[in-house]
Short mmCIF file of C-alpha atoms in Angstrom, two decimals:
data_model
loop_
_atom_site.label_atom_id
_atom_site.label_comp_id
_atom_site.label_asym_id
_atom_site.label_seq_id
_atom_site.Cartn_x
_atom_site.Cartn_y
_atom_site.Cartn_z
CA MET A 290 142.34 93.36 120.59
CA ASP A 291 141.63 90.87 117.80
CA PHE A 292 138.76 91.21 115.39
CA PHE A 293 136.17 89.20 117.15
CA ASN A 294 136.64 90.93 120.57
CA LYS A 295 136.20 94.47 118.54
CA PHE A 296 132.98 92.89 116.90
CA HIS A 297 131.92 92.00 120.59
CA HIS A 298 132.91 95.23 121.86
CA TYR A 299 131.16 97.25 119.05
CA VAL A 300 127.72 95.28 119.90
CA ASP A 301 128.04 95.73 123.76
CA GLU A 302 128.68 99.57 123.47
CA ASN A 303 125.98 100.26 120.90
CA ASN A 304 123.49 97.88 122.37
CA LEU A 305 123.05 96.29 118.96
CA ILE A 306 121.99 92.71 120.57
CA VAL A 307 120.45 91.55 123.67
CA ARG A 308 119.92 87.94 125.06
CA GLN A 309 117.53 85.98 123.06
CA ASP A 310 117.29 88.23 120.34
CA LYS A 311 115.83 87.01 116.89
CA VAL A 312 118.11 88.35 114.17
CA LEU A 313 117.61 88.05 110.30
CA ILE A 314 121.15 88.10 108.98
CA ALA A 315 121.13 89.80 105.30
CA VAL A 316 123.60 87.32 103.26
CA SER A 317 124.53 88.59 99.80
CA GLY A 318 127.24 85.86 99.75
CA GLY A 319 129.98 88.82 99.32
CA ILE A 320 132.97 88.41 101.80
CA ASP A 321 131.32 91.24 104.17
CA SER A 322 128.05 89.25 104.82
CA ILE A 323 129.63 85.76 105.24
CA VAL A 324 132.07 87.30 107.88
CA LEU A 325 128.85 88.99 109.65
CA LEU A 326 127.36 85.43 109.59
CA ASP A 327 130.32 83.54 111.08
CA LEU A 328 130.58 86.56 113.72
CA PHE A 329 126.87 85.75 114.70
CA LEU A 330 127.27 81.96 114.55
CA GLN A 331 130.19 82.74 117.21
CA ILE A 332 127.97 84.67 119.59
CA ARG A 333 124.82 82.50 119.15
CA SER A 334 125.36 80.36 122.06
CA GLU A 335 126.29 82.78 124.59
CA LEU A 336 123.39 85.22 124.06
CA ASN A 337 120.92 82.44 123.41
CA LEU A 338 120.01 84.18 119.70
CA VAL A 339 117.63 82.66 117.20
CA LEU A 340 119.45 83.36 113.70
CA SER A 341 118.11 83.11 110.14
CA GLY A 342 119.50 83.91 106.91
CA VAL A 343 118.12 86.20 104.14
CA HIS A 344 119.12 86.67 100.65
CA VAL A 345 117.93 89.21 97.95
CA ASN A 346 118.46 88.69 94.12
CA HIS A 347 117.63 91.78 92.27
CA GLY A 348 117.61 90.32 89.05
CA LEU A 349 120.26 92.33 87.66
CA ARG A 350 123.13 90.04 87.05
CA GLY A 351 121.63 86.97 85.33
CA LYS A 352 123.38 83.67 86.00
CA GLN A 353 125.69 85.35 88.30
CA ALA A 354 122.91 86.77 90.60
CA ASP A 355 121.14 83.04 90.27
CA ARG A 356 124.90 81.57 91.33
CA ASP A 357 124.93 83.63 94.14
CA GLU A 358 121.36 82.87 95.52
CA ILE A 359 122.09 79.00 95.27
CA PHE A 360 125.48 79.70 96.96
CA VAL A 361 124.21 81.53 99.83
CA ARG A 362 121.00 79.26 100.39
CA ASN A 363 123.59 76.12 100.50
CA SER A 364 125.73 77.89 102.81
CA ILE A 365 122.96 78.73 105.41
CA ARG A 366 121.14 75.45 105.03
CA ASN A 367 124.66 73.45 105.71
CA ILE A 368 124.92 75.14 109.27
CA GLY A 369 121.46 74.58 109.96
CA LEU A 370 119.65 77.96 109.93
CA PRO A 371 116.40 78.95 108.24
CA PHE A 372 116.78 80.68 104.75
CA TYR A 373 114.46 83.11 103.14
CA SER A 374 115.04 84.77 99.99
CA LEU A 375 113.07 86.80 96.90
CA LYS A 376 114.03 87.16 93.38
CA MET A 377 112.59 90.67 92.11
CA ASP A 378 112.63 92.82 89.00
CA VAL A 379 114.23 95.91 90.17
CA LYS A 380 114.94 97.44 86.83
CA GLY A 381 111.15 97.18 85.89
CA TYR A 382 110.27 98.58 89.21
CA SER A 383 112.65 101.63 89.33
CA LYS A 384 111.40 102.25 85.74
CA ARG A 385 107.78 102.54 86.73
CA LYS A 386 108.67 104.53 90.01
CA LYS A 387 111.15 106.78 88.39
CA LEU A 388 113.88 105.93 90.64
CA SER A 389 117.62 105.14 90.07
CA VAL A 390 118.02 101.43 90.16
CA GLU A 391 120.22 102.00 93.29
CA GLU A 392 117.20 103.59 94.83
CA GLY A 393 114.82 101.17 93.34
CA GLY A 394 116.53 98.19 94.44
CA ARG A 395 117.08 99.52 98.24
CA LYS A 396 113.20 100.06 98.44
CA LEU A 397 112.11 96.78 97.35
CA ARG A 398 114.88 95.02 99.54
CA PHE A 399 113.90 96.93 102.51
CA ASP A 400 110.35 96.32 101.96
CA PHE A 401 110.92 92.55 101.85
CA PHE A 402 113.03 92.56 104.93
CA ASN A 403 110.16 94.67 106.70
CA THR A 404 107.73 92.03 105.70
CA LEU A 405 109.86 89.30 106.98
CA LEU A 406 110.86 90.76 110.15
CA LYS A 407 106.96 91.36 110.98
CA ARG A 408 105.83 88.05 109.43
CA LEU A 409 108.43 85.84 111.48
CA SER A 410 108.45 88.17 114.58
CA TYR A 411 111.86 88.84 114.77
CA ASP A 412 113.49 91.74 116.38
CA LYS A 413 116.40 92.85 114.14
CA ILE A 414 117.86 92.46 110.83
CA ALA A 415 121.76 92.75 110.79
CA LEU A 416 123.40 94.31 107.64
CA ALA A 417 127.35 94.06 106.42
CA HIS A 418 128.02 97.67 105.91
CA HIS A 419 131.61 98.24 107.14
CA ALA A 420 133.75 101.35 107.79
CA HIS A 421 134.74 101.82 104.05
CA ASP A 422 131.02 101.67 103.12
CA GLN A 423 130.33 104.55 105.76
CA ALA A 424 132.77 106.58 104.52
CA GLU A 425 131.44 106.17 101.19
CA THR A 426 127.94 106.77 102.19
CA ILE A 427 129.15 110.34 103.85
CA ILE A 428 131.05 111.53 100.81
CA MET A 429 128.15 110.62 98.42
CA ASN A 430 125.74 112.53 101.10
CA LEU A 431 128.31 115.44 100.99
CA ALA A 432 128.37 115.26 96.91
CA ARG A 433 124.26 115.53 97.24
CA GLY A 434 124.01 118.31 99.53
CA SER A 435 122.57 116.15 101.89
CA GLY A 436 123.19 118.41 105.22
CA ILE A 437 124.00 117.71 108.71
CA ARG A 438 121.62 114.42 108.38
CA GLY A 439 123.44 112.95 104.98
CA MET A 440 127.02 113.73 106.84
CA GLY A 441 126.30 111.65 109.81
CA GLY A 442 126.18 108.45 107.41
CA MET A 443 124.50 105.20 108.43
CA HIS A 444 123.50 104.75 112.21
CA PRO A 445 124.65 101.72 114.26
CA GLN A 446 121.12 101.03 114.86
CA ARG A 447 117.92 102.60 113.31
CA ASN A 448 114.54 101.08 114.22
CA LYS A 449 115.15 97.20 113.79
CA ILE A 450 118.19 97.48 111.31
CA ILE A 451 121.65 97.01 113.08
CA HIS A 452 124.87 97.61 111.19
CA PRO A 453 127.57 95.57 113.66
CA LEU A 454 130.46 95.82 111.48
CA LEU A 455 130.70 99.81 111.22
CA PHE A 456 133.84 99.85 113.02
CA ALA A 457 135.67 97.33 110.71
CA SER A 458 137.79 98.36 107.94
CA LYS A 459 137.78 96.16 104.64
CA GLU A 460 141.27 95.16 104.90
CA GLU A 461 140.20 93.89 108.71
CA ILE A 462 137.35 92.00 107.31
CA VAL A 463 139.49 90.15 104.55
CA SER A 464 142.05 89.31 107.11
CA TYR A 465 139.64 87.80 109.36
CA ALA A 466 137.83 85.76 106.33
CA HIS A 467 141.29 84.58 105.20
CA HIS A 468 142.25 83.72 109.18
CA ARG A 469 138.95 81.65 109.23
CA ASN A 470 139.01 80.12 105.81
CA LEU A 471 135.61 81.47 104.83
CA CYS A 472 134.12 80.89 101.10
CA HIS A 473 132.29 83.83 99.64
CA VAL A 474 131.54 85.06 96.00
CA GLU A 475 132.53 88.01 94.24
CA ASP A 476 130.23 90.67 92.49
CA HIS A 477 131.80 91.82 89.61
CA THR A 478 129.18 95.08 89.67
CA ASN A 479 131.17 96.53 92.50
CA ARG A 480 133.99 97.55 90.25
CA ASP A 481 131.14 99.18 87.53
CA LYS A 482 132.21 102.59 87.71
CA THR A 483 128.69 103.70 85.96
CA ILE A 484 127.57 103.30 89.39
CA LEU A 485 128.01 106.45 91.72
CA ARG A 486 129.07 104.28 94.98
CA ASN A 487 131.66 102.59 92.78
CA ARG A 488 133.29 105.86 91.26
CA ILE A 489 133.47 107.19 94.95
CA ARG A 490 134.91 103.82 96.31
CA TRP A 491 137.64 103.37 93.70
CA ASP A 492 138.31 107.06 92.52
CA ILE A 493 137.87 109.19 95.57
CA VAL A 494 138.17 106.74 98.79
CA ARG A 495 140.98 104.78 97.51
CA SER A 496 142.88 108.08 96.26
CA MET A 497 142.47 109.34 99.88
CA GLU A 498 143.60 106.42 101.41
CA GLU A 499 146.92 106.42 99.43
CA SER A 500 147.47 110.06 99.68
CA ILE A 501 146.74 110.90 103.28
CA GLY A 502 146.66 107.09 104.94
CA SER A 503 144.34 104.34 105.72
CA TYR A 504 143.65 105.99 109.02
CA ILE A 505 141.24 108.54 106.85
CA ILE A 506 138.47 105.94 106.96
CA HIS A 507 138.38 105.84 110.70
CA SER A 508 138.47 109.71 110.43
CA ILE A 509 135.68 110.05 108.57
CA SER A 510 133.60 107.57 110.53
CA HIS A 511 133.95 109.63 113.73
CA THR A 512 133.39 112.63 111.72
CA GLY A 513 130.00 110.88 110.97
CA LYS A 514 129.27 110.00 114.75
CA VAL A 515 129.84 113.53 115.68
CA MET A 516 127.14 114.40 113.17
CA ARG A 517 124.69 112.28 114.39
CA GLU A 518 125.13 113.70 117.68
CA VAL A 519 124.63 117.08 116.53
CA GLN A 520 121.79 115.82 114.61
CA ALA A 521 120.13 114.28 117.57
CA PHE A 522 120.15 117.74 119.18
CA ILE A 523 118.61 119.54 116.43
CA ASP A 524 115.79 116.91 116.08
CA PHE A 525 114.83 117.18 119.67
CA GLU A 526 114.62 121.17 119.23
CA SER A 527 112.75 120.67 115.98
CA GLN A 528 110.05 118.40 117.62
CA LYS A 529 109.57 121.01 120.40
CA ALA A 530 109.25 124.03 117.81
CA LEU A 531 106.65 121.80 115.44
CA LYS A 532 104.43 121.33 118.28
CA LYS A 533 104.21 125.14 118.26
CA VAL A 534 104.16 125.87 114.48
CA ILE A 535 101.88 123.35 113.22
CA GLU A 536 98.17 124.34 112.38
CA HIS A 537 96.90 121.20 110.88
CA ARG A 538 98.03 117.78 110.81
CA SER A 539 96.43 114.79 109.16
CA GLN A 540 97.46 111.63 107.10
CA ASN A 541 97.98 113.08 103.92
CA GLU A 542 98.70 116.77 104.95
CA ILE A 543 100.51 119.19 107.38
CA ILE A 544 99.60 122.95 107.39
CA LEU A 545 102.21 125.29 109.46
CA ASP A 546 102.09 128.72 110.46
CA ILE A 547 104.55 130.95 108.68
CA VAL A 548 104.62 133.74 111.18
CA LYS A 549 105.55 131.40 113.81
CA PHE A 550 107.89 129.17 111.51
CA LEU A 551 110.06 132.22 110.63
CA LYS A 552 110.64 132.90 114.58
CA TYR A 553 113.25 130.30 114.71
CA PHE A 554 116.72 129.64 113.80
CA LYS A 555 117.45 128.60 109.98
CA ILE A 556 118.81 124.95 110.98
CA VAL A 557 115.96 124.52 112.99
CA GLN A 558 113.50 125.74 110.22
CA LYS A 559 115.38 123.43 107.85
CA ASN A 560 114.87 120.58 109.95
CA MET A 561 111.10 120.84 110.56
CA LEU A 562 110.71 120.70 107.12
CA ILE A 563 112.68 117.53 106.74
CA GLN A 564 110.55 116.34 109.62
CA ILE A 565 107.28 117.44 108.23
CA LEU A 566 108.27 115.71 104.91
CA ASN A 567 109.07 112.58 106.53
CA GLU A 568 106.08 112.29 108.47
CA ILE A 569 103.98 112.37 105.07
CA ASP A 570 105.76 109.70 103.80
CA TYR A 571 108.77 111.41 101.89
CA PRO A 572 111.86 109.32 102.63
CA ASN A 573 114.85 110.94 104.51
CA ARG A 574 117.32 109.85 101.56
CA TYR A 575 115.26 112.08 99.01
CA VAL A 576 115.28 115.14 100.88
CA ARG A 577 118.15 117.25 99.62
CA SER A 578 119.62 120.75 100.74
CA LEU A 579 118.37 122.05 97.32
CA GLU A 580 114.79 121.05 97.90
CA ILE A 581 114.84 122.42 101.50
CA GLU A 582 116.29 125.71 100.18
CA THR A 583 113.50 126.05 97.63
CA ILE A 584 110.82 125.48 100.24
CA LEU A 585 112.13 128.12 102.21
CA ARG A 586 112.31 130.41 99.62
CA LEU A 587 108.44 129.61 98.58
CA ILE A 588 108.08 130.18 102.37
CA GLU A 589 109.94 133.70 102.28
CA LYS A 590 109.18 135.10 99.23
CA GLY A 591 106.46 133.22 97.37
CA ARG A 592 103.13 134.63 96.28
CA LYS A 593 99.74 133.45 97.43
CA GLY A 594 98.98 130.17 95.71
CA SER A 595 102.67 129.36 94.57
CA VAL A 596 103.28 125.44 94.31
CA TYR A 597 106.43 123.62 94.64
CA CYS A 598 106.08 119.88 93.63
CA LEU A 599 108.53 117.54 95.40
CA LYS A 600 108.72 113.93 94.70
CA ASN A 601 106.25 111.15 95.81
CA ASP A 602 103.15 113.30 94.75
CA LEU A 603 103.78 115.53 97.41
CA MET A 604 103.33 119.44 97.11
CA ALA A 605 104.08 122.61 99.22
CA ILE A 606 101.28 125.47 98.66
CA LYS A 607 101.71 128.83 99.89
CA GLN A 608 98.82 130.91 101.13
CA ASN A 609 98.74 134.08 102.63
CA ASN A 610 100.04 133.31 106.34
CA TRP A 611 100.60 129.26 105.99
CA ILE A 612 101.93 126.99 104.02
CA SER A 613 100.62 123.30 103.23
CA PHE A 614 102.78 119.98 102.44
CA THR A 615 100.18 117.88 100.72
CA LYS A 616 100.54 114.27 99.46
CA MET A 617 98.22 113.64 96.63
CA GLY A 618 96.08 110.53 97.57
CA PRO A 619 94.99 107.91 95.20
CA PRO A 620 91.58 107.62 93.97
CA VAL A 621 89.10 105.99 96.77
CA LYS A 622 88.60 102.69 96.07
CA GLU A 623 85.16 101.56 95.33
CA ILE A 624 83.55 99.57 98.45
CA LYS A 625 80.08 98.57 98.98
CA VAL A 626 78.60 99.49 102.34
CA LYS A 627 75.89 98.23 104.45
CA VAL A 628 73.81 100.28 107.00
CA GLY A 629 74.62 99.37 110.50
CA GLN A 630 78.27 98.17 109.94
CA GLU A 631 81.53 100.24 109.91
CA TYR A 632 84.15 100.62 106.72
CA ASP A 633 87.56 101.59 107.08
CA ILE A 634 89.14 103.84 104.41
CA PRO A 635 92.98 103.44 104.91
CA ASP A 636 93.73 105.87 102.26
CA LEU A 637 92.04 108.72 103.76
CA GLY A 638 92.88 107.45 107.45
CA MET A 639 89.04 107.58 107.75
CA ARG A 640 85.95 105.21 108.88
CA PHE A 641 82.62 105.28 107.51
CA HIS A 642 79.09 104.41 109.31
CA ALA A 643 75.48 104.60 108.59
CA GLU A 644 72.79 103.67 110.96
CA CYS A 645 68.94 104.05 110.63
CA ILE A 646 67.06 105.74 113.12
CA LYS A 647 63.49 107.25 113.63
CA LYS A 648 62.85 111.09 112.45
CA GLU A 649 61.93 111.81 116.11
CA MET A 650 64.96 110.45 117.59
CA GLU A 651 66.93 113.35 115.78
CA MET A 652 64.28 116.23 115.10
CA GLY A 653 66.26 119.63 116.33
CA MET A 654 69.96 117.73 116.28
CA PHE A 655 70.80 118.41 112.98
CA THR A 656 74.61 119.29 113.22
CA ASN A 657 77.21 121.97 111.22
CA ASN A 658 79.70 119.01 111.36
CA ARG A 659 80.70 118.57 107.29
CA TRP A 660 81.47 114.74 108.35
CA ILE A 661 77.87 113.98 109.50
CA GLU A 662 74.37 114.28 107.58
CA TYR A 663 71.15 113.14 107.78
CA LEU A 664 69.18 111.32 104.70
CA ASP A 665 65.64 110.47 103.75
CA TYR A 666 65.86 106.39 103.78
CA ASP A 667 62.91 105.81 102.13
CA THR A 668 64.45 107.67 98.96
CA LEU A 669 67.65 106.19 98.61
CA THR A 670 68.40 102.88 96.19
CA MET A 671 70.36 100.09 97.78
CA PRO A 672 72.93 98.96 98.10
CA LEU A 673 75.04 102.07 99.07
CA LYS A 674 78.96 102.59 98.02
CA ILE A 675 81.50 104.52 98.12
CA ARG A 676 83.69 105.55 95.25
CA SER A 677 85.91 108.38 93.85
CA TRP A 678 84.34 111.09 91.32
CA ASN A 679 84.27 110.52 87.69
CA HIS A 680 84.41 113.18 84.80
CA GLY A 681 80.63 113.56 83.82
CA ASP A 682 79.60 113.14 87.22
CA TRP A 683 76.80 115.30 88.32
CA PHE A 684 73.98 115.79 91.24
CA ILE A 685 71.40 118.44 92.30
CA PRO A 686 73.20 120.20 95.04
CA LEU A 687 71.19 121.00 98.37
CA GLY A 688 68.84 123.84 97.87
CA MET A 689 69.02 123.73 94.47
CA SER A 690 66.46 122.15 91.46
CA GLY A 691 68.98 121.73 88.68
CA ARG A 692 71.93 119.60 88.05
CA LYS A 693 75.45 120.58 88.53
CA LYS A 694 78.31 118.94 87.31
CA LEU A 695 81.00 117.59 90.18
CA HIS A 696 83.90 119.49 88.07
CA ASP A 697 81.72 122.59 88.68
CA PHE A 698 81.29 121.97 92.07
CA PHE A 699 84.71 121.50 92.87
CA ILE A 700 85.76 124.73 91.08
CA ASP A 701 83.05 126.63 92.95
CA ALA A 702 83.94 124.77 96.57
CA LYS A 703 87.51 125.72 95.69
CA VAL A 704 88.75 121.86 95.73
CA PRO A 705 92.35 121.81 94.10
CA LYS A 706 92.58 119.28 91.26
CA TYR A 707 95.33 117.49 93.07
CA LYS A 708 92.56 116.60 96.04
CA ARG A 709 89.52 115.60 93.90
CA ALA A 710 90.22 112.34 93.78
CA SER A 711 90.49 111.84 97.29
CA VAL A 712 87.11 113.20 97.84
CA PRO A 713 84.98 110.22 98.24
CA LEU A 714 81.52 110.12 97.13
CA LEU A 715 78.36 107.82 98.77
CA ILE A 716 76.43 106.63 95.93
CA GLY A 717 73.02 105.35 95.94
CA GLY A 718 72.03 102.86 93.06
CA GLU A 719 73.47 105.34 90.16
CA ASN A 720 73.04 108.59 92.09
CA ILE A 721 75.40 110.60 94.01
CA VAL A 722 73.85 111.00 97.71
CA TRP A 723 76.49 112.85 99.50
CA ILE A 724 79.94 114.81 98.08
CA ILE A 725 81.47 113.42 101.44
CA GLY A 726 82.59 116.62 103.68
CA TYR A 727 80.78 118.92 101.32
CA ARG A 728 77.26 118.71 100.53
CA ILE A 729 74.53 116.24 99.75
CA ASP A 730 72.16 115.59 96.93
CA ASP A 731 68.68 117.46 97.57
CA GLN A 732 66.56 114.36 96.39
CA PHE A 733 67.79 112.48 99.37
CA LYS A 734 67.17 115.37 102.00
CA VAL A 735 64.97 114.97 105.01
CA THR A 736 61.61 116.71 104.73
CA ASP A 737 58.22 116.63 106.45
CA GLN A 738 57.15 113.56 104.65
CA THR A 739 60.38 111.67 106.16
CA THR A 740 59.77 108.83 108.43
CA ARG A 741 63.03 107.21 108.54
CA ILE A 742 66.21 108.77 108.45
CA LEU A 743 69.80 107.50 107.38
CA LYS A 744 72.64 109.00 109.54
CA VAL A 745 75.74 108.67 107.93
CA MET A 746 79.15 109.56 109.29
CA MET A 747 82.76 110.00 108.57
CA THR A 748 85.32 109.79 111.52
CA GLN A 749 89.24 109.66 111.37
CA ILE A 750 90.77 106.08 112.26
#
């Protein structure tokens, strides 16, 4: 079977493309992506595909990177395809986010891809990773202790990302490019051994091929396929288990029952933890076996109140018979609110609403719901706004006559430090009216003299 037919078979076997798909093709200008582009051009008419090219200039190689961008732009436009590109400051971003340059580049690159897919209403983006890249990825994940999930390597398709060349070795790609007289550019950083992937490529993978045989690449890829099948089964069992052990689930916090959790096999426990972390925005590529083992020790032997800080502002906190996984949210952004309108607060996953009602409508209907309060409308200073707390803030708690600093109130109410910035405050003029979810200010309570009531409430989006 020739290379083109192998490509066609792999795409069909893995259902990567269907008729009339709109596909973005990521083109770096290197030989792999140029071959991928050429293959898609050959099947475009047969499958009635809509194609576009996309290029990312990471800003890491100066004039050479700019040269690559120009080459790709001209190549794409010469064949009549739409072209999209973005130049980014990967080093600056990675430094700010405390990521490696490789991790930062990947994050920015895929953010751009996903934005473009959504904006253009495209179905998929095709990347040119091949069998050698797959072998490198699996070995790198093995070195990092990524477990079965990491040993699975790259999937032929995950969401809208497809890898149509995973079947092909580098030699097959080079041979095809020469046969088709395809022009490409070289990236000298592919031989930079300060980069982990390049050390694996040139020192480990190349040595394995020389000492064992070139078939080792496809053997590693096959092992990755087997691991993905195993992982799919474990994922299925873990999802069923999670439904039984999770006690609370919100946008930024998941709490699980330790007693129920420990009844499952270790492999299911570990996978539940990975799924929990991933659900609250902790990318799979950061979850390593060492971190999972540390969380398991916290669950099994940690003292009450023990905390384990993970990346991405995540914390695991052990209590008596439960453990919480909490993402420290950003401070609540200040917004002005008007009576009679609804306001979404995306960072909290909540919606605020206020309505003015006559006193007799709500007499005897006060609730214990902490997200609903009733205020004396005529004591409030307009406009109202919602914001986060500031050091020095104070209010007069309901039922008291003296001031209390919010710092002291949070301590008494056992609100952890990491949650305080995410507690929204309802402000009237310069006064705190309601520490939302906790307490109103005594100055604004409903009394016998109240004629109009402001009903304020928070609901989940």
